[in-house]
Tab-separated table of C-alpha atoms in Angstrom:
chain	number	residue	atom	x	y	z
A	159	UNK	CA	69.857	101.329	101.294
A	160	UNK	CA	68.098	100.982	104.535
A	161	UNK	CA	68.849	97.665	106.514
A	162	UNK	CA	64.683	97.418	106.580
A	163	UNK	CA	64.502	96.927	103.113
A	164	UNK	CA	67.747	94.514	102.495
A	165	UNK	CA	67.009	90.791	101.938
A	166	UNK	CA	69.998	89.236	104.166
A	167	UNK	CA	70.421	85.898	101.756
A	168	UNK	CA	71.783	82.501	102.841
A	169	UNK	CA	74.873	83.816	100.685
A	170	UNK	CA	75.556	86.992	102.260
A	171	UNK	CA	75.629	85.490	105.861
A	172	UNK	CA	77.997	82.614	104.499
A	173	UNK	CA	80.074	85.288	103.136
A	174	UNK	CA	80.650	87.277	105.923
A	175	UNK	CA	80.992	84.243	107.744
A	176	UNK	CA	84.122	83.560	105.461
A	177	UNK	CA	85.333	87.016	105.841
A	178	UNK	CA	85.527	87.001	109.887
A	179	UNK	CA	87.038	83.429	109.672
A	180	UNK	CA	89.596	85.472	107.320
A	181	UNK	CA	89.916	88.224	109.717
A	182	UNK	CA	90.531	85.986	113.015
A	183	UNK	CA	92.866	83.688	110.538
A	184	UNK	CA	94.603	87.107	110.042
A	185	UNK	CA	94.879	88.451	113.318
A	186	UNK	CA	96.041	84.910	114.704
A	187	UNK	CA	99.269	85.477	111.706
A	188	UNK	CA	100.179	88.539	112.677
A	189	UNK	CA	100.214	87.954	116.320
A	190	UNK	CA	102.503	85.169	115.659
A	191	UNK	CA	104.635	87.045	114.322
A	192	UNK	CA	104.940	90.232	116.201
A	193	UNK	CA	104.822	88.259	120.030
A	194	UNK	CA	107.945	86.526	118.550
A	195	UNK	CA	110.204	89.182	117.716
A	196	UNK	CA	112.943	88.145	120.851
A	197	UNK	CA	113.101	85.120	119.428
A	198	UNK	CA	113.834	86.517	116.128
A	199	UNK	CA	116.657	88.614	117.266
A	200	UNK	CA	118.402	85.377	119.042
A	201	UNK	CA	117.577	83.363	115.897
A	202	UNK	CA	119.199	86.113	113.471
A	203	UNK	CA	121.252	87.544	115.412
A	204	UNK	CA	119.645	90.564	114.579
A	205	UNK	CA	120.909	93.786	116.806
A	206	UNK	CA	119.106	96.635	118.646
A	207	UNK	CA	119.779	99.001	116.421
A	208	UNK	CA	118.855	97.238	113.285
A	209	UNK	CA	115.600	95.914	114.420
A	210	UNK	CA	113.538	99.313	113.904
A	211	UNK	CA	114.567	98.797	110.278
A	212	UNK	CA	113.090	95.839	109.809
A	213	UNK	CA	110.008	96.576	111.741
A	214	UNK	CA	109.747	99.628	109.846
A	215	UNK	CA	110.137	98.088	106.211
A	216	UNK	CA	107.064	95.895	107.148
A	217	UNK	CA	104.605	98.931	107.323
A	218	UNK	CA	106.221	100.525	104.332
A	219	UNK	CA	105.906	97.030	101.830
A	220	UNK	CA	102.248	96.884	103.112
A	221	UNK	CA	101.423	100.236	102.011
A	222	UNK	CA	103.197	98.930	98.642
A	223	UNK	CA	101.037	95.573	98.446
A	224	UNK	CA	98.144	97.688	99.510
A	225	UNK	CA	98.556	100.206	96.301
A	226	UNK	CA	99.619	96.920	94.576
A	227	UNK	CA	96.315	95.347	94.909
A	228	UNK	CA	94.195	97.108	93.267
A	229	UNK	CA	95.226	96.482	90.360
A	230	UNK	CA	94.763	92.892	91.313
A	231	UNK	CA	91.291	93.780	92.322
A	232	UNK	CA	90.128	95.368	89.475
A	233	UNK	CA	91.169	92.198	87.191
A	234	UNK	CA	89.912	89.561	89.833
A	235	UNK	CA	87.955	90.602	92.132
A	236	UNK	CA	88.945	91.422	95.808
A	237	UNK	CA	87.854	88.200	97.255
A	238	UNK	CA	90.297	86.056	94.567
A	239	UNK	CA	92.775	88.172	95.912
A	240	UNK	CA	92.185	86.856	99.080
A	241	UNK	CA	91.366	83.607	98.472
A	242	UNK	CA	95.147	83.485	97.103
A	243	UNK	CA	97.248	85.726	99.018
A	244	UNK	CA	95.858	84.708	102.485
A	245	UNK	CA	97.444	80.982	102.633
A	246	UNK	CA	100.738	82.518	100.491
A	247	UNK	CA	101.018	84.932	103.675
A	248	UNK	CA	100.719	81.658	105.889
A	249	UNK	CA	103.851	80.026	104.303
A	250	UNK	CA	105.883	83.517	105.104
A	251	UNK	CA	105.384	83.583	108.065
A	252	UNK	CA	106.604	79.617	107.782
A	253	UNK	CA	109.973	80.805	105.943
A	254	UNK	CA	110.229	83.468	109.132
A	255	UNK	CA	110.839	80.600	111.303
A	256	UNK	CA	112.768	78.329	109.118
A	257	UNK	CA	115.413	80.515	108.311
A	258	UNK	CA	118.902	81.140	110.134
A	259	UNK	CA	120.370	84.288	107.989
A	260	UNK	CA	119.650	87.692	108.220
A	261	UNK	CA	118.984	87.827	104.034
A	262	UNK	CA	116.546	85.127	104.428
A	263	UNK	CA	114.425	86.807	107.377
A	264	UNK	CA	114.675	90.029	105.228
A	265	UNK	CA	113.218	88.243	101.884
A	266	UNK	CA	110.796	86.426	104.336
A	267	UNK	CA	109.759	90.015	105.907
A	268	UNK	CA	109.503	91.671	102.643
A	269	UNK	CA	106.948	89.075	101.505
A	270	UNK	CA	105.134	89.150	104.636
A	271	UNK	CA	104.551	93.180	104.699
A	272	UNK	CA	103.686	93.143	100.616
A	273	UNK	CA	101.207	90.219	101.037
A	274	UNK	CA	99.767	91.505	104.594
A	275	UNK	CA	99.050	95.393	102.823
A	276	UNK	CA	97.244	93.298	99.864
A	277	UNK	CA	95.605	90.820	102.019
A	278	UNK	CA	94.218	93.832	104.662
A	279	UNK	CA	93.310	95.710	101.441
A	280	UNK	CA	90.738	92.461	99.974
A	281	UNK	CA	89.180	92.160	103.195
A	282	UNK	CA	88.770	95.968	104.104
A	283	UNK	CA	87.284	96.139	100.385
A	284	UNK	CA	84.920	92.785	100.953
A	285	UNK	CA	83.877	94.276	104.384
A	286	UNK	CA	83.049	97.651	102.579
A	287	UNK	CA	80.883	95.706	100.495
A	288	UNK	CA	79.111	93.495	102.655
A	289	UNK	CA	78.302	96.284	104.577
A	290	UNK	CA	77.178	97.822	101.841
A	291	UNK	CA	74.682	94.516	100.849
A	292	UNK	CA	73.820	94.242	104.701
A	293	UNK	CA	72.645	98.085	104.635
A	294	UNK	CA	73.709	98.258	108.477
A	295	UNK	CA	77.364	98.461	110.353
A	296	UNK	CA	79.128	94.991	110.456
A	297	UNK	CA	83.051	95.898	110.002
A	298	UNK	CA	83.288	96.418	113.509
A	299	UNK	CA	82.696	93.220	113.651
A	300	UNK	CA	85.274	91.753	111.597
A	301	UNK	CA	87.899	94.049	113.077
A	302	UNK	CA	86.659	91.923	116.857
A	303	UNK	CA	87.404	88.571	115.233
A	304	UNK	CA	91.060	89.626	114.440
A	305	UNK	CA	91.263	90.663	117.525
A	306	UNK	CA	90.248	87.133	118.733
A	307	UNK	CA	92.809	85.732	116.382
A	308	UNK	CA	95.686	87.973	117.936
A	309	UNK	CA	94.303	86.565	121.350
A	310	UNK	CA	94.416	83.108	119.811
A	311	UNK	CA	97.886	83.874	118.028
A	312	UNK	CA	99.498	85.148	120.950
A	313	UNK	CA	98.470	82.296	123.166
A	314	UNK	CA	99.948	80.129	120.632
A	315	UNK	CA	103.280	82.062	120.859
A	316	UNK	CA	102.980	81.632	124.549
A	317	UNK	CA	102.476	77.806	124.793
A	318	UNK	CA	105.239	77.767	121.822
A	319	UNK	CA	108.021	79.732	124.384
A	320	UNK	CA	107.012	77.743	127.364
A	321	UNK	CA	107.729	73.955	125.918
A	322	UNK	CA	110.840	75.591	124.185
A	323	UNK	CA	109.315	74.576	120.316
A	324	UNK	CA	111.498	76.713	118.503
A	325	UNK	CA	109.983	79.287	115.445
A	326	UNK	CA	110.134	76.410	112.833
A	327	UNK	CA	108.099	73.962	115.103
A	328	UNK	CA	105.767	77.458	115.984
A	329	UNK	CA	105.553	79.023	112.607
A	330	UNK	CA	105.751	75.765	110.727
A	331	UNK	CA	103.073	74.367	112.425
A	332	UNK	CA	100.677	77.391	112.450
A	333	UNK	CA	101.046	77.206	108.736
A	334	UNK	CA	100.062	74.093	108.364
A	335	UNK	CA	97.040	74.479	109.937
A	336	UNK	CA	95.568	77.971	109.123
A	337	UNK	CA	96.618	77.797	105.422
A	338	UNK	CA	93.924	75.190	104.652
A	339	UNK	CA	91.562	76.935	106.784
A	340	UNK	CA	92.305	80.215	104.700
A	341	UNK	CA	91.372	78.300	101.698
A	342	UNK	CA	88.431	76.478	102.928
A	343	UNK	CA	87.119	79.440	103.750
A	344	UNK	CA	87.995	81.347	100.544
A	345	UNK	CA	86.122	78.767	98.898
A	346	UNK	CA	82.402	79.734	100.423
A	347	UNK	CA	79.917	81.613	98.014
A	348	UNK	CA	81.301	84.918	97.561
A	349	UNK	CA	79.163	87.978	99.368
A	350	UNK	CA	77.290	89.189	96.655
A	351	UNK	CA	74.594	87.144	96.184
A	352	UNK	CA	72.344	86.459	93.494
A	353	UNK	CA	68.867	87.556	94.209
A	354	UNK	CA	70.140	90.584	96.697
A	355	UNK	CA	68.166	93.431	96.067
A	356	UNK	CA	70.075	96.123	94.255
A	357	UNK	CA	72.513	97.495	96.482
A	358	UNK	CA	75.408	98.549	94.478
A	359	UNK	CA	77.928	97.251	92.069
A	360	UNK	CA	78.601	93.324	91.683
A	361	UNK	CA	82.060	93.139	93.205
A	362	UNK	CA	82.741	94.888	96.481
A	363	UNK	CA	85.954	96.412	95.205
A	364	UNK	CA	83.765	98.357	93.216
A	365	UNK	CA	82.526	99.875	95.912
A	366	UNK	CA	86.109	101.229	97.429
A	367	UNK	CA	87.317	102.563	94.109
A	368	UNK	CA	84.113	104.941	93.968
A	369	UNK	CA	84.760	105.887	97.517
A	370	UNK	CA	88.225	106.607	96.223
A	371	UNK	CA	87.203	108.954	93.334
A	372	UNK	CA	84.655	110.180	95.417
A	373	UNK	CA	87.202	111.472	98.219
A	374	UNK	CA	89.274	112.766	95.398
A	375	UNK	CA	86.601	114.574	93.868
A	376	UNK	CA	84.771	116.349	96.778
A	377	UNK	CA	86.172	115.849	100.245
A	378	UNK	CA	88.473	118.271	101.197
A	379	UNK	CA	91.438	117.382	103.580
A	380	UNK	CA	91.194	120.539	106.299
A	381	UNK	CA	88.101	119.384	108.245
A	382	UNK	CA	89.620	115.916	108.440
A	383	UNK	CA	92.907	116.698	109.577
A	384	UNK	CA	91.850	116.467	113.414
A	385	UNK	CA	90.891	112.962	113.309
A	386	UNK	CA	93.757	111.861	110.645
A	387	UNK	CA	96.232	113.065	113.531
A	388	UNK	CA	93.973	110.930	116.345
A	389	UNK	CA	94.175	107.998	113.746
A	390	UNK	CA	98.005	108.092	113.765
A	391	UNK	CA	98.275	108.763	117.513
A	392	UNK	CA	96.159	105.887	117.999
A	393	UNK	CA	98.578	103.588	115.741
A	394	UNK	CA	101.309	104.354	116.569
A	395	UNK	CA	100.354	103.213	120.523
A	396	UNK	CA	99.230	100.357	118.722
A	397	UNK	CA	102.815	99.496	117.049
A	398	UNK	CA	104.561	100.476	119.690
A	399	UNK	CA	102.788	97.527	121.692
A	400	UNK	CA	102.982	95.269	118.821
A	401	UNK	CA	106.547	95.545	118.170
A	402	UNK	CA	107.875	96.586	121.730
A	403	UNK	CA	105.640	95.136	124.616
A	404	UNK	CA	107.507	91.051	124.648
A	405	UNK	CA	111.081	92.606	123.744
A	406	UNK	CA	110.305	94.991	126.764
A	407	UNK	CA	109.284	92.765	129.384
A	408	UNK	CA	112.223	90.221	128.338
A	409	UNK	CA	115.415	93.073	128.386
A	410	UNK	CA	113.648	95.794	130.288
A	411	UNK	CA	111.667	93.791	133.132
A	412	UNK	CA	113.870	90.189	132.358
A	413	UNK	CA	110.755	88.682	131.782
A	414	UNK	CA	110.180	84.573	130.993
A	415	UNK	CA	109.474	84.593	127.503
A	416	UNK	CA	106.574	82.702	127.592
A	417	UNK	CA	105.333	85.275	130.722
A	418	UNK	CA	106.264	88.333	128.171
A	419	UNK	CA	103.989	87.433	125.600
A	420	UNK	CA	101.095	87.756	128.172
A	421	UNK	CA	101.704	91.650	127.417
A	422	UNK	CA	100.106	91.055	123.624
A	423	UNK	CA	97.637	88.730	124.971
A	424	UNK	CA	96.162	91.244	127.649
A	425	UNK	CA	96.189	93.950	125.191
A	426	UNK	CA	94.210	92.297	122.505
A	427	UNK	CA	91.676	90.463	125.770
A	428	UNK	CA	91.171	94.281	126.161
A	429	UNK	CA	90.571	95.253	123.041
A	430	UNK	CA	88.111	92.614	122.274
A	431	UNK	CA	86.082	93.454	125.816
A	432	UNK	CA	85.968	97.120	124.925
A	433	UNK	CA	85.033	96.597	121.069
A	434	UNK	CA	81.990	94.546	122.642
A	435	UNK	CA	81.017	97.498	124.754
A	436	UNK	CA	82.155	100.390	123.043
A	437	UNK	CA	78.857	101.141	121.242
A	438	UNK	CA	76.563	101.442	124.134
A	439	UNK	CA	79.491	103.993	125.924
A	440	UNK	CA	78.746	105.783	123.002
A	441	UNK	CA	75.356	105.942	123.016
A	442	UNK	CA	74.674	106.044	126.461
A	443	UNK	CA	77.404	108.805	127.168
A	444	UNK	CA	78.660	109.726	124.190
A	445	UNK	CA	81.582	110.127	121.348
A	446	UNK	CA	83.629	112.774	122.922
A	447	UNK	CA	83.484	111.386	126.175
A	448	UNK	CA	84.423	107.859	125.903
A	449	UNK	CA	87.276	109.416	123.378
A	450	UNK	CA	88.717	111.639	125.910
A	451	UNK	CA	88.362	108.614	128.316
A	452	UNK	CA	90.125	106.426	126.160
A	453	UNK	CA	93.128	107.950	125.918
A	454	UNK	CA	93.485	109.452	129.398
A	455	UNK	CA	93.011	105.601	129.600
A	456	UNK	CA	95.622	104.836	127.002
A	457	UNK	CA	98.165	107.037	128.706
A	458	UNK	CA	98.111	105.785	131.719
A	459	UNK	CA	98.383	102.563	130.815
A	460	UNK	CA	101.675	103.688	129.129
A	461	UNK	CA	102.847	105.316	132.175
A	462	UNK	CA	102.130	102.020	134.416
A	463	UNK	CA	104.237	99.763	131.997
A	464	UNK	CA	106.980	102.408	131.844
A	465	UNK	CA	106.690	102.614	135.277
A	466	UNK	CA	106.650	98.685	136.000
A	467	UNK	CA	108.513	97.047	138.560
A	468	UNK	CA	108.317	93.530	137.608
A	469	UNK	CA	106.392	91.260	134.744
A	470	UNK	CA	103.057	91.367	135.853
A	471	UNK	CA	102.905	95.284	136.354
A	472	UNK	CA	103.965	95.360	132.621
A	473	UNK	CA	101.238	93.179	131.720
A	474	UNK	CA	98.803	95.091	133.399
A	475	UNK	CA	99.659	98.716	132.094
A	476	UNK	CA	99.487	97.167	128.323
A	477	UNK	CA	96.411	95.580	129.425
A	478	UNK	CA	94.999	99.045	130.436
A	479	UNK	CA	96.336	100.681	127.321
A	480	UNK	CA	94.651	98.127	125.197
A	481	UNK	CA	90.707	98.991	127.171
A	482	UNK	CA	91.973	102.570	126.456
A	483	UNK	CA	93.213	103.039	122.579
A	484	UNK	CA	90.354	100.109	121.451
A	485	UNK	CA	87.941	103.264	121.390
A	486	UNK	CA	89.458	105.890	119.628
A	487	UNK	CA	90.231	104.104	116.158
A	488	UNK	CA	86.308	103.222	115.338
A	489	UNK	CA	85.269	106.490	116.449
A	490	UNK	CA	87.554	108.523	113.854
A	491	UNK	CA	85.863	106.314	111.033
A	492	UNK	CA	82.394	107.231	112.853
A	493	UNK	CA	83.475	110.924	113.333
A	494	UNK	CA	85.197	110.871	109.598
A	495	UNK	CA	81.684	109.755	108.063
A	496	UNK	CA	79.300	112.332	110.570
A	497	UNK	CA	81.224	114.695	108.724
A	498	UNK	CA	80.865	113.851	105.125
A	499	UNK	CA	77.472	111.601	105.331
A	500	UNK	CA	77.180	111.756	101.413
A	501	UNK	CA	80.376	110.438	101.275
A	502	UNK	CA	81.549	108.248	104.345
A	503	UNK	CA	83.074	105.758	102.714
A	504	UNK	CA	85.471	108.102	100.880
A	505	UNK	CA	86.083	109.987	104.186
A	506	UNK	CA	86.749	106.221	105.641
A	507	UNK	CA	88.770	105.206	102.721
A	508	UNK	CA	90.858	108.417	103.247
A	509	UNK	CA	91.345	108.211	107.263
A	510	UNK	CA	92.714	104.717	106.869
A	511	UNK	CA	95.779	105.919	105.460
A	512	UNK	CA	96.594	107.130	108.756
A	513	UNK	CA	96.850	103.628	109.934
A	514	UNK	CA	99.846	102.811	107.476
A	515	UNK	CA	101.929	106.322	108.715
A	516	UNK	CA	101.098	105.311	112.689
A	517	UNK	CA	102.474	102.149	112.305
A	518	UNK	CA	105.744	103.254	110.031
A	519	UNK	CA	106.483	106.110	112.502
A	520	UNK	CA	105.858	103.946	115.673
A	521	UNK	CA	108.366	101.052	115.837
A	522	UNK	CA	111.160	103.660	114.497
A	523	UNK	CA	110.719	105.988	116.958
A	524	UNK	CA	109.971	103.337	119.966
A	525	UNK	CA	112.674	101.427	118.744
A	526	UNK	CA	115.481	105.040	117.964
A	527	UNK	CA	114.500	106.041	121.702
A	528	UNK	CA	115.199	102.543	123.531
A	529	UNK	CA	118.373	102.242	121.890
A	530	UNK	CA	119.636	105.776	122.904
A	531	UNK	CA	118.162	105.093	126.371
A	532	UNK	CA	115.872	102.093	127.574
A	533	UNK	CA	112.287	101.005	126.669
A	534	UNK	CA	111.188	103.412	130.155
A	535	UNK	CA	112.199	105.922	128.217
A	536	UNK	CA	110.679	104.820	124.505
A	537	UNK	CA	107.499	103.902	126.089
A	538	UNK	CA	107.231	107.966	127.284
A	539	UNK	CA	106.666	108.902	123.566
A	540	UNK	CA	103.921	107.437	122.605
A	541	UNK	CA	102.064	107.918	125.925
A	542	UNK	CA	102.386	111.860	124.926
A	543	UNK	CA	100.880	110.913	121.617
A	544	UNK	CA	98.114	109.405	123.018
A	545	UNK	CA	97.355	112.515	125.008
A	546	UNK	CA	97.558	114.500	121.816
A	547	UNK	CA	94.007	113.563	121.242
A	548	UNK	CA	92.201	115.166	124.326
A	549	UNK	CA	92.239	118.226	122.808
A	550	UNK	CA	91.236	117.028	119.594
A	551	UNK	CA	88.228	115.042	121.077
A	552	UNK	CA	85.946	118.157	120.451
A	553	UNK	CA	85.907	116.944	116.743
A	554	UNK	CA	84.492	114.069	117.569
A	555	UNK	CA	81.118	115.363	118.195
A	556	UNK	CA	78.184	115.082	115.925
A	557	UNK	CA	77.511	117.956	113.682
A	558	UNK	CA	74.625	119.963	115.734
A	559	UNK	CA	71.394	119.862	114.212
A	560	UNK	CA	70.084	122.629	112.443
A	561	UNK	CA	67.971	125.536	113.794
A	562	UNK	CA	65.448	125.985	112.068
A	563	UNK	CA	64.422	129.592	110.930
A	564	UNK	CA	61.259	130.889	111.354
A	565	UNK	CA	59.070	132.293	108.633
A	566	UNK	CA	58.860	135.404	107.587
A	567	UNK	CA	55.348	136.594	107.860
């Protein structure tokens, strides 16, 4: 459907209203958790060399919750499954900062990572679909508002170190505020609205289980392979910044705490700046170039924290990193759907299971590196990642139009 001839209803803008709030509510969680993770250790008395573990098993019992849920979906609906799982994820992250033994933060973990994969599967599939309804791009900009939440999140985390609350004060307070906000906005009309011109089946998750078939029916893997590899180069700089960029700056650079967490909160400032203006790079200079830019960008953003001195230097190459790696990830969904225009959303759908296997290999092999050396060291490995993709910008291109053949007298 062409976004001229889509009716945009009071409905669908209330429902993608609801959806970003869900997306920043999201992003604000997560950040939370992951600008925390020193204070997890001391809490736990979880080691270095058990850490990875844990940060791994997250990844893995998303991808879980993620297959999980569509089950859920196709007896409820995606956005039930949000409208539920969202404020359960809340009180998780809650039992995260209440506990003091390392079976409790492993049961509190678990849940997270299952509920996270089914929560990021509801929204992905209600995004699909309001896209679908508004007949234009809008994910992008649900992906910016939980970027804005990680800003807000690790702020929080921030303020949280600096007055010395403590994780149950942090935690137990976040959760108590967004977990009503997650259900006040779960309770807004639902995106499909009545009256919508026909644009595809009632419930959004409809929509991502006939990508799904589709990709399984006629979208081969070999012309994709390029830009799955780009997606998990991309996340696994991401995890590696997630997991690794406060517990660097406090035992690598002996950071404040409350300073370290400035490393997450620079990263995601960046990422929200160059999601703004990442679409008129493209079109004013184009795919491959702002790729290859990004993660010459990327790396050496990598090689200035590694490289740090003090705090602040730290800071600033994550910072850097963040401007750089924010452009590669939409592009591969762009790039994934040039190629396959019957079927984008399958070749999206497929692609994004790239994001699951960058963040499980990431925080292992960050994490596996530091502890046989330092976090200089770990920090090396995904900066040669990121430069992986410079040779496979080329893919990134559009397909060249036809020439057209001349007739044949």
């Amino acid at each position: 459907m062409s976004a001229a001839s889509t009716v945009i209803t009071p409905r669908l803008r209330q429902g993608r209203a609801a959806l970003a709030v869900g997306f920043l509510l999201q992003g604000t969680t997560f950040a939370l958790l992951v600008t925390c993770i020193p204070e997890l250790q001391d809490r736990y008395g979880l080691s270095d060399a058990l850490l990875p573990v844990f940060l791994a098993a997250v990844p893995i019992l998303a991808g879980v919750g993620s297959i999980a849920s569509e089950q859920l979906v196709r007896r409820t609906g995606a956005r039930a499954v949000l409208r539920v799982v969202q404020p359960v994820v809340c009180l998780t992250l809650a039992g995260v900062g209440f506990g003091d033994e390392l079976w409790q933060l492993a049961l509190a973990l678990g849940a997270f990572g299952l509920l996270v994969g089914a929560l990021d599967a509801s929204m992905n599939m209600l995004g699909v679909g309001l896209q679908h309804h508004y007949g234009r791009s809008v994910m992008i900009g649900f992906h910016a508002a939980f970027s804005l939440g990680g800003i807000l999140g690790a702020a929080l985390a921030g303020l949280g170190s600096h007055y010395d609350a403590g994780l149950p004060v942090l935690f137990g307070t976040a959760a108590a505020v967004i977990a009503p906000l997650a259900v006040l906005a779960g309770t807004l009309p639902r995106p499909s609205a009545a009256g919508t011109p026909t644009a595809g089946p009632a419930e959004p998750g409809d929509v991502v289980r006939e990508a799904a078939e589709a990709a399984a029916r006629s979208i081969p893997w070999r012309p994709l392979l390029p830009l799955c590899l780009a997606m998990a180069f991309a996340y696994i700089a991401d995890a590696s910044v997630s997991n690794y960029s406060v517990k660097y700056l406090t035992d690598g650079l002996h950071s404040p705490e409350d300073v370290a967490k400035l490393s997450y909160l620079g990263y995601m400032v960046a990422m929200l700046l160059g999601r703004a203006v990442g679409d008129r790079a493209v079109q004013h200079w184009g795919a491959v170039p702002v790729v290859r830019a990004g993660a010459a960008l990327a790396a050496l953003g990598f090689a200035v924290a590694a490289a740090a001195p003090g705090a602040w230097a730290g800071i600033a190459g994550f910072t850097v990193l963040g401007l750089g790696i924010c452009a590669i990830i939409p592009q591969v969904f762009a790039a994934g759907g040039r190629l396959f225009p019957a079927d984008s959303d399958a070749a999206v759908a497929r692609l994004n299971l790239f994001n699951y296997a960058g963040f499980l290999v990431g925080s292992p092999l960050v994490g596996a590196i530091a502890d046989a050396s330092s976090y200089r060291w770990a920090l090396l490995a995904p900066m040669l990642l990121v430069l992986a993709v410079l040779p496979l910008a080329g893919r990134f291109a559009p397909a060249p139009a036809p020439v057209p053949v001349p007739a044949v007298a």
